[in-house]
């Protein structure tokens, strides 16, 4: 496997980044991509926050897979978030593996990969790193911070951590905290990675191995949670894979097995197993209400941002009830809020897929925010 | 409607009224609507509208958070109309309530002459398909306001596009509009 580092665009934050854990990172790297131009008033910056396995290549080709960006349906010319009007920034999260400081980064003190020596980070830490990046880019205030899934958590966290730096927040298919079921699924993934003998207690990079099987299983389990039962049934049903009858063995008899195996294997070529551990941990630790005295509305008291909250009717991972909880808190805090449950058969992944209603809503929402400038 | 007022439109549909008030009166508007398609259209117009059920979700809105709460052509679809009226006047200092008048002569005639539930130009759906479960007359509404201790600050009544004097509204008006204040 070729793991020569691709030429990511990276800035190192000045000074020390203090973390929720009490730990810190000196001059952490933040890898990012931008599209469009910052206007003279510096009022058109839109920050896109990516999901668990996303990266900064939101609308530009992925350097490892060569595939188009992961959100080209939302971001790009003629899309709701467009370089024609916006200066679009997307940064690899802290803990990630596409150029930002993470467990695969080299520890300057030892000259070896940080591995489990990397500090456990939180969603708020990710947002701190993004704010540091914006400082370096000379952006005081965002027109919008936009994200789905874990990206939505970061978007909500932005309003709580930096209430004056965001004019609007778009949080799609997300939740204000991780519940037992979310943590449970993530724990399955982490255990799969750690059970792989090639994980080497996290030191696989130094020892020249890769916990590819463990990471693939983690991805397979997680991928099921991103789909809907109806979507899986429609796409695969009980159809067999390149055969006419059952094989009476443990090859991939069924198309759905073959599909999941493919998802697992292709994931391994672009993602770091330790990053998966750290980022899932950050999501599990996320509880915006707990960080504000147990009242979610308190998280939104200081900001004047407008909010757009969207959920999907077939998303059982972050169902509409989770979005409604956020909306209740926003309404109680007196914030300008838009919320709608969209129809899509594709489960949690719906936010990444073609959904014209989502695009219309986000487009109208952003134009209204811009009209207020 | 005062210029720049804070307004909550309960049952705002696709936001037509809110958009008009925003564009012509500069109001700071919000809305709540139960139908997802209509909410999506309202949000796409740049309005702050949340998908929700007025019977249940008004409780989340803080007291005194708007100047005027509007309930337009929605009262008759509420499960608990009296409670919704009380909620409107908790959230806003004033409430504007518009509803179709079930005391209109066409309605009375349909029931009297044909013995069938009336379907009129302002209430076109048949009895088994209508969302309107709590229809009332102008006189019923005045009585409810009195029972709830709500003050009627103003009223306007229409037959088609023509104004009808309040004294004749109960049988002549097809639509009624009341401005309510707190007890």
CSV table of C-alpha atoms in Angstrom, one decimal, chain A residues 306 308 324 327-328 331-332 334-341 360-361 364-365 368, chain B residues 28-30 36 39-40 43-44 46-52 56-57 60-62:
chain,number,residue,atom,x,y,z
A,306,UNK,CA,-29.9,32.0,12.9
A,308,UNK,CA,-31.4,25.8,10.2
A,324,UNK,CA,-36.5,18.2,17.6
A,327,UNK,CA,-35.1,22.9,18.0
A,328,UNK,CA,-36.9,23.0,21.4
A,331,UNK,CA,-36.9,28.1,20.5
A,332,UNK,CA,-36.7,28.3,24.2
A,334,UNK,CA,-35.4,32.7,21.5
A,335,UNK,CA,-33.2,32.0,18.5
A,336,UNK,CA,-34.4,32.4,14.9
A,337,UNK,CA,-34.8,28.8,13.9
A,338,UNK,CA,-35.9,26.9,10.9
A,339,UNK,CA,-36.6,23.2,11.1
A,340,UNK,CA,-38.0,20.6,8.8
A,341,UNK,CA,-38.0,16.8,8.6
A,360,UNK,CA,-33.8,24.4,-1.7
A,361,UNK,CA,-34.1,24.8,2.0
A,364,UNK,CA,-33.1,29.9,0.8
A,365,UNK,CA,-31.8,29.9,4.4
A,368,UNK,CA,-31.9,35.2,3.8
B,28,UNK,CA,-39.2,40.1,12.6
B,29,UNK,CA,-41.2,37.0,11.9
B,30,UNK,CA,-41.2,33.4,13.0
B,36,UNK,CA,-43.3,19.4,6.2
B,39,UNK,CA,-42.4,24.3,6.0
B,40,UNK,CA,-39.8,23.5,3.4
B,43,UNK,CA,-37.8,28.0,4.9
B,44,UNK,CA,-36.7,28.2,1.2
B,46,UNK,CA,-35.8,32.6,4.0
B,47,UNK,CA,-38.3,32.5,6.9
B,48,UNK,CA,-37.7,31.2,10.4
B,49,UNK,CA,-40.3,28.4,10.4
B,50,UNK,CA,-40.2,25.3,12.4
B,51,UNK,CA,-42.1,22.1,11.7
B,52,UNK,CA,-44.3,21.4,14.7
B,56,UNK,CA,-48.2,20.6,21.6
B,57,UNK,CA,-45.1,22.7,20.7
B,60,UNK,CA,-41.6,25.8,24.2
B,61,UNK,CA,-41.9,29.4,23.0
B,62,UNK,CA,-40.8,31.8,25.8
